[in-house]
C-alpha positions as CSV (number, residue, x, y, z in Angstrom):
1,M,90.0,148.4,120.1
2,Q,87.2,149.8,118.0
3,D,85.3,152.5,116.0
4,N,82.6,153.7,116.2
5,E,80.8,151.5,114.5
6,N,81.7,148.6,116.4
7,K,84.5,147.1,114.2
8,P,87.7,145.3,114.4
9,V,90.7,148.0,114.5
10,Y,94.1,146.7,113.9
11,E,97.6,148.0,114.8
12,E,99.7,147.8,112.5
13,R,103.1,146.2,114.5
14,D,106.9,145.8,113.5
15,A,107.2,142.8,111.3
16,S,110.9,143.3,111.3
17,F,111.6,139.0,110.9
18,E,114.4,137.9,109.3
19,A,113.2,135.6,106.7
20,D,116.3,134.3,105.6
21,A,118.5,134.9,109.2
22,P,120.8,132.2,109.1
23,M,119.9,128.6,111.6
24,P,121.6,127.4,114.7
25,Q,124.1,124.8,113.9
26,D,122.9,123.0,116.8
27,T,119.3,121.8,115.0
28,L,118.7,118.3,113.6
29,S,117.6,116.9,111.3
30,E,113.9,115.0,111.7
31,E,114.8,111.7,111.8
32,E,117.5,112.9,114.3
33,L,115.1,114.9,115.9
34,Q,113.3,111.6,116.4
35,D,115.9,109.4,117.6
36,S,116.1,111.0,120.6
37,I,112.9,111.3,121.4
38,L,112.3,107.8,121.0
39,E,115.5,107.5,123.0
40,D,114.5,109.7,126.1
41,S,111.1,108.0,126.2
42,D,109.4,104.8,127.6
43,M,108.8,102.9,125.5
44,T,109.5,98.8,124.4
45,A,110.9,97.9,121.5
46,F,108.0,97.1,120.0
47,Q,106.2,100.5,120.9
48,K,109.6,102.0,119.4
49,T,109.8,99.6,116.7
50,I,106.2,100.6,115.1
51,A,106.6,104.2,116.0
52,K,109.5,104.1,113.4
53,M,108.0,102.3,110.2
54,S,106.8,105.4,107.7
55,D,103.6,105.0,106.6
56,K,103.8,102.9,103.8
57,T,105.5,100.0,105.8
58,W,103.2,100.4,108.8
59,D,100.2,99.8,106.2
60,L,102.3,97.1,104.0
61,C,102.7,95.3,108.2
62,Q,99.7,95.6,109.0
63,R,97.9,94.3,106.1
64,I,100.6,91.0,107.0
65,C,99.1,90.8,110.3
66,G,95.4,90.8,109.2
67,V,95.3,87.8,106.6
68,V,98.2,86.0,108.2
69,L,95.6,85.5,111.1
70,A,92.4,85.8,108.4
71,L,94.5,82.1,107.6
72,L,94.8,81.5,111.5
73,A,91.6,81.5,112.0
74,S,90.0,79.7,109.5
75,V,92.6,77.4,110.0
76,A,91.1,76.9,113.6
77,L,87.3,77.3,112.4
78,F,87.6,74.6,109.8
79,W,90.0,72.8,112.2
80,E,88.2,69.2,113.1
81,N,86.2,68.7,109.0
82,I,89.9,68.7,108.0
83,T,91.5,67.1,110.3
84,G,88.4,64.9,110.3
85,S,88.0,63.8,113.5
86,T,84.7,64.0,115.2
87,N,85.1,65.2,118.6
88,E,81.6,66.6,120.2
89,G,81.7,70.0,120.6
90,G,84.6,70.1,118.3
91,F,82.8,72.7,116.6
92,S,82.2,74.4,119.2
93,Y,85.8,74.8,120.3
94,S,87.5,75.6,117.3
95,L,84.7,78.3,117.0
96,I,86.1,79.4,120.0
97,V,89.9,79.5,118.9
98,A,88.6,82.2,115.7
99,V,87.6,84.1,118.5
100,V,89.5,84.5,120.1
101,I,91.8,84.9,117.5
102,A,90.5,87.4,115.3
103,L,88.6,89.9,117.9
104,L,91.5,89.2,121.1
105,I,95.1,89.2,119.7
106,P,94.2,92.3,117.2
107,N,93.2,94.4,120.4
108,I,96.7,93.1,122.1
109,I,98.1,94.3,119.2
110,E,97.4,97.8,119.0
111,R,97.3,98.3,123.0
112,R,101.0,97.1,123.3
113,G,101.6,98.8,119.7
114,L,100.3,102.1,120.7
115,R,99.5,102.8,117.2
116,K,96.1,102.1,115.5
117,I,95.5,99.1,113.3
118,P,92.5,99.5,110.5
119,K,94.0,97.8,107.8
120,V,94.8,94.8,110.1
121,R,90.8,94.2,111.2
122,T,89.5,94.5,107.7
123,T,92.2,92.5,105.9
124,M,91.1,90.1,108.4
125,A,87.6,90.2,107.8
126,I,88.1,89.6,103.8
127,V,90.0,87.2,104.3
128,L,88.2,85.0,106.4
129,L,84.8,85.7,104.4
130,I,86.9,84.6,101.7
131,C,87.7,81.8,103.2
132,I,84.3,81.3,104.6
133,V,83.5,81.3,101.2
134,V,85.8,78.8,99.9
135,Y,85.5,76.3,102.4
136,F,82.1,75.5,101.3
137,L,82.2,75.8,98.3
138,I,84.5,73.2,98.7
139,I,82.1,70.9,101.0
140,G,79.1,71.7,98.2
141,V,81.5,70.0,95.8
142,R,82.2,67.3,97.5
143,T,78.7,66.5,98.8
144,G,76.9,67.9,95.2
145,F,75.3,71.1,97.1
146,N,72.8,68.3,99.0
147,F,74.0,70.6,102.9
148,R,72.0,68.6,105.9
149,A,71.4,69.9,108.9
């Protein structure tokens, strides 16, 4: 309803709701409700495990996964120089393996886990950058910073 000045007019409603009304006895706690929803869903065990994690635990798992993936990618990237082998095209294959580890594995984890993983990518980028800088510093100290192309 509106009055002559086109301002809304609010009607009074019955506010007899009792705030202190007793709750039904068959209510579930939040954890029990979440467990019952997860049991009824068609999620895999991996997805259920991830869904049950608290935010703090999920952040920690993301950071650990990011560090592990970055270390694996850096070892794959510098494997030829670490082992001292001189295969032709060795760096190209190492670069492909490092890119697969750094780009595809997080995408697979995100798709399978049904949960976003931004901290994995951020942590992985930081640790991979640190590994690359440390590697070039070690090589620079060994060669007296005399890099040849």
